PDB file of C-alpha atoms in Angstrom:
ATOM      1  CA  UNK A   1     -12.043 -10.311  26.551  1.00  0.00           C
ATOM      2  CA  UNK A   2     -11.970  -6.545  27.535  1.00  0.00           C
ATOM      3  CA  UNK A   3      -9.174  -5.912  24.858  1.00  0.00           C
ATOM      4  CA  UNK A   4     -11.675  -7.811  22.551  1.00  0.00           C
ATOM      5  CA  UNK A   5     -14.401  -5.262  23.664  1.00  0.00           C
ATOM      6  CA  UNK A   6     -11.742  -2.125  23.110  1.00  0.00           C
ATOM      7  CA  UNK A   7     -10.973  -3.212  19.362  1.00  0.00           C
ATOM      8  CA  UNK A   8     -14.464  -3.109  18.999  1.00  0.00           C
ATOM      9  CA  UNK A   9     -15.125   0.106  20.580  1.00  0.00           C
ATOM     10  CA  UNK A  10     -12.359   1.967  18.469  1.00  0.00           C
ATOM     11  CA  UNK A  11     -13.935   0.224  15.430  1.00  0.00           C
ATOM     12  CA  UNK A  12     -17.354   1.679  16.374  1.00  0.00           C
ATOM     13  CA  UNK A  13     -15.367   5.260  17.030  1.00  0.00           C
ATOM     14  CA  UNK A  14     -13.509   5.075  13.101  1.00  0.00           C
ATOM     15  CA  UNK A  15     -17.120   3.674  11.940  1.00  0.00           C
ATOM     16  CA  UNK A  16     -18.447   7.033  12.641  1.00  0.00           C
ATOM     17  CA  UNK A  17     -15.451   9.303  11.705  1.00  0.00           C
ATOM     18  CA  UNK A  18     -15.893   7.485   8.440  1.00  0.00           C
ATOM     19  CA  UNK A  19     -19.965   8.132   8.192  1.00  0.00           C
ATOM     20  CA  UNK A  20     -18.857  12.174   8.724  1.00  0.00           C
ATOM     21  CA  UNK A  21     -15.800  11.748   6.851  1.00  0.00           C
ATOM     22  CA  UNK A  22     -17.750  10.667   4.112  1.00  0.00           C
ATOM     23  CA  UNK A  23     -20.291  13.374   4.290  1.00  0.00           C
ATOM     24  CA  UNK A  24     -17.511  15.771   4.225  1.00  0.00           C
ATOM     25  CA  UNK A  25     -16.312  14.525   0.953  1.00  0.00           C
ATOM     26  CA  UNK A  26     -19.372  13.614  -0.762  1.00  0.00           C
ATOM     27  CA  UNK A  27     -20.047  17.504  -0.150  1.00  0.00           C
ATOM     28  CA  UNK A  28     -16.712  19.097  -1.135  1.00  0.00           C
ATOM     29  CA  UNK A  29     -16.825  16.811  -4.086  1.00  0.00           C
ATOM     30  CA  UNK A  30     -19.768  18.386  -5.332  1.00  0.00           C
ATOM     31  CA  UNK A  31     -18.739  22.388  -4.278  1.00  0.00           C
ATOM     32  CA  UNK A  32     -15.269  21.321  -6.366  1.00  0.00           C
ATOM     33  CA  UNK A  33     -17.313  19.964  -9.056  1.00  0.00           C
ATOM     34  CA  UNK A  34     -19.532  23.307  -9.287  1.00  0.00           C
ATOM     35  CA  UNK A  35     -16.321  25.381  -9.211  1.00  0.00           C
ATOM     36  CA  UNK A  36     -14.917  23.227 -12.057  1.00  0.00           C
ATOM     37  CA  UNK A  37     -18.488  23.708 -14.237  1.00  0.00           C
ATOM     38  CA  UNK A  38     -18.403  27.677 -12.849  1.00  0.00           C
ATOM     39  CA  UNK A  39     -13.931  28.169 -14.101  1.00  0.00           C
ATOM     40  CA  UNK A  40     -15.338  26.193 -17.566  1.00  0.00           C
ATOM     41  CA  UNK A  41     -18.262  28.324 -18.183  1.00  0.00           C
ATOM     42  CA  UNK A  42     -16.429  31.377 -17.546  1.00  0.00           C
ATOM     43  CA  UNK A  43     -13.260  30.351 -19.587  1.00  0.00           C
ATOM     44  CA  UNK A  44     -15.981  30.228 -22.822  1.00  0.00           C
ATOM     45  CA  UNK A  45     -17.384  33.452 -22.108  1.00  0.00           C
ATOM     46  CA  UNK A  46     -20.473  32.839 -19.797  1.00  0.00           C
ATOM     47  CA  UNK A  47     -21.708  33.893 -16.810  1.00  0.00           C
ATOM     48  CA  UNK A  48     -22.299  31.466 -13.900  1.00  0.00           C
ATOM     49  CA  UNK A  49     -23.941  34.023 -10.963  1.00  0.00           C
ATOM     50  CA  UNK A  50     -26.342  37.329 -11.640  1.00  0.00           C
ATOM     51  CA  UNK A  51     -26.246  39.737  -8.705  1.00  0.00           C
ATOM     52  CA  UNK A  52     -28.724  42.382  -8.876  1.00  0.00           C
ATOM     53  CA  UNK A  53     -28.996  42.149 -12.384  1.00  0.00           C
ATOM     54  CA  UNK A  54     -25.116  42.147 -13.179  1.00  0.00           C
ATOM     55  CA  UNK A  55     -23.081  39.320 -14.723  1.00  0.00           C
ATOM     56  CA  UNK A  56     -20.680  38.053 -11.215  1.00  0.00           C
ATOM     57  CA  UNK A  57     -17.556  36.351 -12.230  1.00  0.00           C
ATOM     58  CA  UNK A  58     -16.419  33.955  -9.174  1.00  0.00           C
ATOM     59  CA  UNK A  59     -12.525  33.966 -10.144  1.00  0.00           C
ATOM     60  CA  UNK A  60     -10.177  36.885 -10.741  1.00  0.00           C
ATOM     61  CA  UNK A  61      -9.482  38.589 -13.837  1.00  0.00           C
ATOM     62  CA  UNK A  62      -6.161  37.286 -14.478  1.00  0.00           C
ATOM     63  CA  UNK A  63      -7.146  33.696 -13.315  1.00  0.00           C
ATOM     64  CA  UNK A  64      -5.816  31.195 -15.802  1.00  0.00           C
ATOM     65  CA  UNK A  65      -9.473  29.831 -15.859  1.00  0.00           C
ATOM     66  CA  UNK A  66      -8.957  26.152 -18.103  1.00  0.00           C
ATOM     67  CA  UNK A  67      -6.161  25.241 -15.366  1.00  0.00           C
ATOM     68  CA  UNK A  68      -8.722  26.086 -12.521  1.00  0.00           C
ATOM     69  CA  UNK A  69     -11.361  24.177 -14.330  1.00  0.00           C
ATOM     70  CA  UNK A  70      -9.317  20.960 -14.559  1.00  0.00           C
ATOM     71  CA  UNK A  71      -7.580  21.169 -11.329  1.00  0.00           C
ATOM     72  CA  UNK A  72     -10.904  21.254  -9.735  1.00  0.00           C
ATOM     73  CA  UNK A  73     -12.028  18.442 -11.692  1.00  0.00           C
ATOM     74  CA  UNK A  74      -9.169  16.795 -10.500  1.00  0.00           C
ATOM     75  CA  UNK A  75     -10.270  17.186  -7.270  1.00  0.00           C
ATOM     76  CA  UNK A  76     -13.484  16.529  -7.332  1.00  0.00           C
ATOM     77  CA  UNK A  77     -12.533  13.007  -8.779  1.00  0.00           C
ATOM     78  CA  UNK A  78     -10.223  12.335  -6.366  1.00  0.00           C
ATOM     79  CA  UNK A  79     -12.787  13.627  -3.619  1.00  0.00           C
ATOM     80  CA  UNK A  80     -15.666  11.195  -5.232  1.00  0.00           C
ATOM     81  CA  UNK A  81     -12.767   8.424  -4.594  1.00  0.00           C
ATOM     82  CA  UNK A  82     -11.890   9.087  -1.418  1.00  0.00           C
ATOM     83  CA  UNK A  83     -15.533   9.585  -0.544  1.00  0.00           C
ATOM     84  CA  UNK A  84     -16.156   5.977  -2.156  1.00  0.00           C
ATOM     85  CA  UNK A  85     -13.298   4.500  -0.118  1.00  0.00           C
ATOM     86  CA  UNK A  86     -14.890   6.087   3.064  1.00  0.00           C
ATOM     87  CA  UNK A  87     -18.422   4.287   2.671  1.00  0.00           C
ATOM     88  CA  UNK A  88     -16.418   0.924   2.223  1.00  0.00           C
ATOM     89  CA  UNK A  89     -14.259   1.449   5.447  1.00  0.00           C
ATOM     90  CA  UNK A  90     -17.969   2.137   6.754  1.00  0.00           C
ATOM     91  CA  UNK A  91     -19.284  -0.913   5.440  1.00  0.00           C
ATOM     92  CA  UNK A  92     -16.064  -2.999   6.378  1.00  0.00           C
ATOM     93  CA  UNK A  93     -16.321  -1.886  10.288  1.00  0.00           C
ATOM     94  CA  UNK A  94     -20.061  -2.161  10.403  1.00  0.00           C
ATOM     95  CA  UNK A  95     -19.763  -5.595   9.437  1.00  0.00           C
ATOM     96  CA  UNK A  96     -16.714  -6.092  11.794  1.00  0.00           C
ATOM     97  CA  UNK A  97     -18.859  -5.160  14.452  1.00  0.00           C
ATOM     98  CA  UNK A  98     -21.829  -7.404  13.699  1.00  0.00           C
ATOM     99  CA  UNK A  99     -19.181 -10.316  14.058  1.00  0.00           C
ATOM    100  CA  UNK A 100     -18.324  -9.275  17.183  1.00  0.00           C
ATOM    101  CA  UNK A 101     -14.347  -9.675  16.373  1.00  0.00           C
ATOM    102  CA  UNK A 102     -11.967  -8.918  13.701  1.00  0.00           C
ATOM    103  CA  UNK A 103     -10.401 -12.193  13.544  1.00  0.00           C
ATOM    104  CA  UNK A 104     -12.258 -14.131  11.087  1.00  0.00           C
ATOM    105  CA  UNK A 105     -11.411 -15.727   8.276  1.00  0.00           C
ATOM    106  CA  UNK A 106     -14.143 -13.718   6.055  1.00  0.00           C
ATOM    107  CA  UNK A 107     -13.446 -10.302   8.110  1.00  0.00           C
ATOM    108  CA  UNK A 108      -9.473 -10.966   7.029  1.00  0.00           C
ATOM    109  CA  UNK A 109     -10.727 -11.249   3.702  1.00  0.00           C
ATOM    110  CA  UNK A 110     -12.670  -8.257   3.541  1.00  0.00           C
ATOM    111  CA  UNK A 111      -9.979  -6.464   4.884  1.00  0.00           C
ATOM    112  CA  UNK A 112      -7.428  -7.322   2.333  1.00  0.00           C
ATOM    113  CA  UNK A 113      -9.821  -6.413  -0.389  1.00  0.00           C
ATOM    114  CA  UNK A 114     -10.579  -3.179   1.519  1.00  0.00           C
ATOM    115  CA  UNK A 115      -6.707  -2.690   1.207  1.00  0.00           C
ATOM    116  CA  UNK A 116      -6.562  -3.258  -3.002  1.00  0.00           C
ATOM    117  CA  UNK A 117      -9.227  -1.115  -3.092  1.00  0.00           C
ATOM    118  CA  UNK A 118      -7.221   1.870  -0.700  1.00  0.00           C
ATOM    119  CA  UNK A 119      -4.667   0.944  -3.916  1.00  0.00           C
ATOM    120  CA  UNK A 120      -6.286   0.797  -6.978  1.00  0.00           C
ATOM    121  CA  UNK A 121      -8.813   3.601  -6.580  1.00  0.00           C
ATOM    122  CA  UNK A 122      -7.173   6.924  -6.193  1.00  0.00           C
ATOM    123  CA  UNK A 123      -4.522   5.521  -9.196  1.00  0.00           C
ATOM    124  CA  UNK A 124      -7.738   5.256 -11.245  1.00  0.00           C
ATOM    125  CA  UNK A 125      -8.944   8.846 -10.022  1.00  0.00           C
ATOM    126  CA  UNK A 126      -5.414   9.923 -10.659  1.00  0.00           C
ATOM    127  CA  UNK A 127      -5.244   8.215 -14.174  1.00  0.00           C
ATOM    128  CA  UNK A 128      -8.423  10.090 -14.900  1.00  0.00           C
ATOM    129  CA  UNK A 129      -7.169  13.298 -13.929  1.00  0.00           C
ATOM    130  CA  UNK A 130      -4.112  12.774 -15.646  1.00  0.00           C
ATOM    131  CA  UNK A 131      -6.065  12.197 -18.926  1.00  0.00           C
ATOM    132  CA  UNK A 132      -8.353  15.027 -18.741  1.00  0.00           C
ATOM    133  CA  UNK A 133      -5.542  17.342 -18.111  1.00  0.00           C
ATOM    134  CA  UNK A 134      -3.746  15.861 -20.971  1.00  0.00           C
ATOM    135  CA  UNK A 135      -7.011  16.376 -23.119  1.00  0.00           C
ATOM    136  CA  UNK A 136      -7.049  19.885 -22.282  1.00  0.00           C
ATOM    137  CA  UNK A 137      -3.344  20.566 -22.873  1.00  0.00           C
ATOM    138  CA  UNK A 138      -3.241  21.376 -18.834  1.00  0.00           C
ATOM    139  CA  UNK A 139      -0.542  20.255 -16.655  1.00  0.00           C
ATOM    140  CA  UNK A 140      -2.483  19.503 -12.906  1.00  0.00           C
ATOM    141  CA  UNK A 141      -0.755  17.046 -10.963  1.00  0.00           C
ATOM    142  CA  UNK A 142      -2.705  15.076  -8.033  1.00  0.00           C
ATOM    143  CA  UNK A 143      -1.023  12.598  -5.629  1.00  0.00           C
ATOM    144  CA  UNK A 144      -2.438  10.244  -3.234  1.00  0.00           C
ATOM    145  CA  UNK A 145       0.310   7.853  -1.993  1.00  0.00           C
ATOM    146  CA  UNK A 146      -1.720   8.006   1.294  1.00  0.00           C
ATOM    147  CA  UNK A 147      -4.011   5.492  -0.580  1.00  0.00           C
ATOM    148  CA  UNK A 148      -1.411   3.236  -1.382  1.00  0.00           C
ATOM    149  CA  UNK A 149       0.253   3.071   2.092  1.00  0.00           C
ATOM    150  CA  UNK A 150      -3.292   2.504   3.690  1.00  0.00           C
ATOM    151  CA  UNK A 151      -3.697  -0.215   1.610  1.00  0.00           C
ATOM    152  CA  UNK A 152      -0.552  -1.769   2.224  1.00  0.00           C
ATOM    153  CA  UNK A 153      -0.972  -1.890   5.597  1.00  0.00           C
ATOM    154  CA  UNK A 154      -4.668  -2.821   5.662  1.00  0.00           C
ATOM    155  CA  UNK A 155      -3.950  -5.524   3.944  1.00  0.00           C
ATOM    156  CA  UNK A 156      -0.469  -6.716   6.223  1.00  0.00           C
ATOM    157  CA  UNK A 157      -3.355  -5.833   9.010  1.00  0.00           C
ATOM    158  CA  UNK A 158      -5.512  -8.218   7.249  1.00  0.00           C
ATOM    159  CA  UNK A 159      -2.421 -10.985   7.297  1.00  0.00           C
ATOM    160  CA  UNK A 160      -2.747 -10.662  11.395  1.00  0.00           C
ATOM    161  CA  UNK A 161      -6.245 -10.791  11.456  1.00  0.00           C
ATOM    162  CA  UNK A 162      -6.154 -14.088   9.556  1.00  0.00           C
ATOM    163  CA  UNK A 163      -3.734 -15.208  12.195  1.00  0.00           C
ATOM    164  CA  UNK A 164      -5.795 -14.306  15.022  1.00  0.00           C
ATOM    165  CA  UNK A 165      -8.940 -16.090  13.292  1.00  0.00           C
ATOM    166  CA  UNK A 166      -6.470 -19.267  12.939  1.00  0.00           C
ATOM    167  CA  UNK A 167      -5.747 -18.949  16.650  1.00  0.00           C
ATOM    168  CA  UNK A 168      -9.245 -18.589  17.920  1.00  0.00           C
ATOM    169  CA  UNK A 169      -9.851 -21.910  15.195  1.00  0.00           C
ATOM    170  CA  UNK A 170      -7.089 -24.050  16.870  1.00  0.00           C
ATOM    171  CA  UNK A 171      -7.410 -23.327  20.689  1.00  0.00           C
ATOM    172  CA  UNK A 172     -11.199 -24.194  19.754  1.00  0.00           C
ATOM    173  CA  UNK A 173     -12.898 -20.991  21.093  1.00  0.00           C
TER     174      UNK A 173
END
């Protein structure tokens, strides 16, 4: 049992990383998004910022400003999926915890959902990216094979899990 009771206390210790993680994101994604509106409105002219009366550009003469604006977009959608992947890991362990073990058959299969999602999200942030820097004429690239891995091995994870819940089921715990 106290290996049982260690599991659970690292999955209350990533529960919380994940609640500030997520915070951390949610906030970048908006300060990324407000660059990306500020590099736009400046690339058509306009003025974002007034200081003491005079017009305050945020970037650099010189700054190619539509590659800025989509590259922060970029980020800020990959941010917003990351961010959205965080508050699932948060609601995955939270509900880990209420169980009182990981080995269940419905934990396992939260798990390996959690893992399709680690997949298919950031490609659909990245597809998005890709599109809008197409749109724009911009070449931005943005990666995230971290997302893929994760979910690969949350959901081989997930395959264990659904072992242990099959052990616990036949030695009739």
């Amino acid at each position: 049992m106290k290996t049982l009771e260690t599991i659970q206390k690292v999955f209350n210790v990533f529960r919380i990383i994940t609640i500030i993680a997520s915070i951390i994101c949610t906030v970048a994604a908006v300060l990324s998004g407000l660059g990306a509106l500020c590099a736009a409105v400046q690339y058509h002219g306009g003025t974002v910022l007034h200081i003491f009366g005079e017009p305050f550009d945020l970037f650099a003469d010189g700054t190619d400003l539509l590659q800025k604006y989509v590259y922060l977009l970029s980020v800020t959608f990959m941010l917003i999926a990351e961010a959205i992947l965080l508050k699932l890991t948060h609601s995955y362990l939270k509900s880990e915890r209420a169980d009182g073990t990981p080995f269940t058959y419905n934990g396992a299969e939260r798990l390996k959902k959690l893992g399709v999602r680690f997949i298919w999200i950031p490609i659909a942030a990245i597809a998005v990216s890709d599109a809008v820097a197409a749109w724009q004429g911009v070449d931005v690239t943005v990666a995230n094979f971290g997302g893929v891995v994760t979910g690969i091995v949350l959901i081989l994870v997930s395959v264990i899990f659904r072992y242990g819940a099959e052990l616990e089921k036949s030695s009739g715990m």
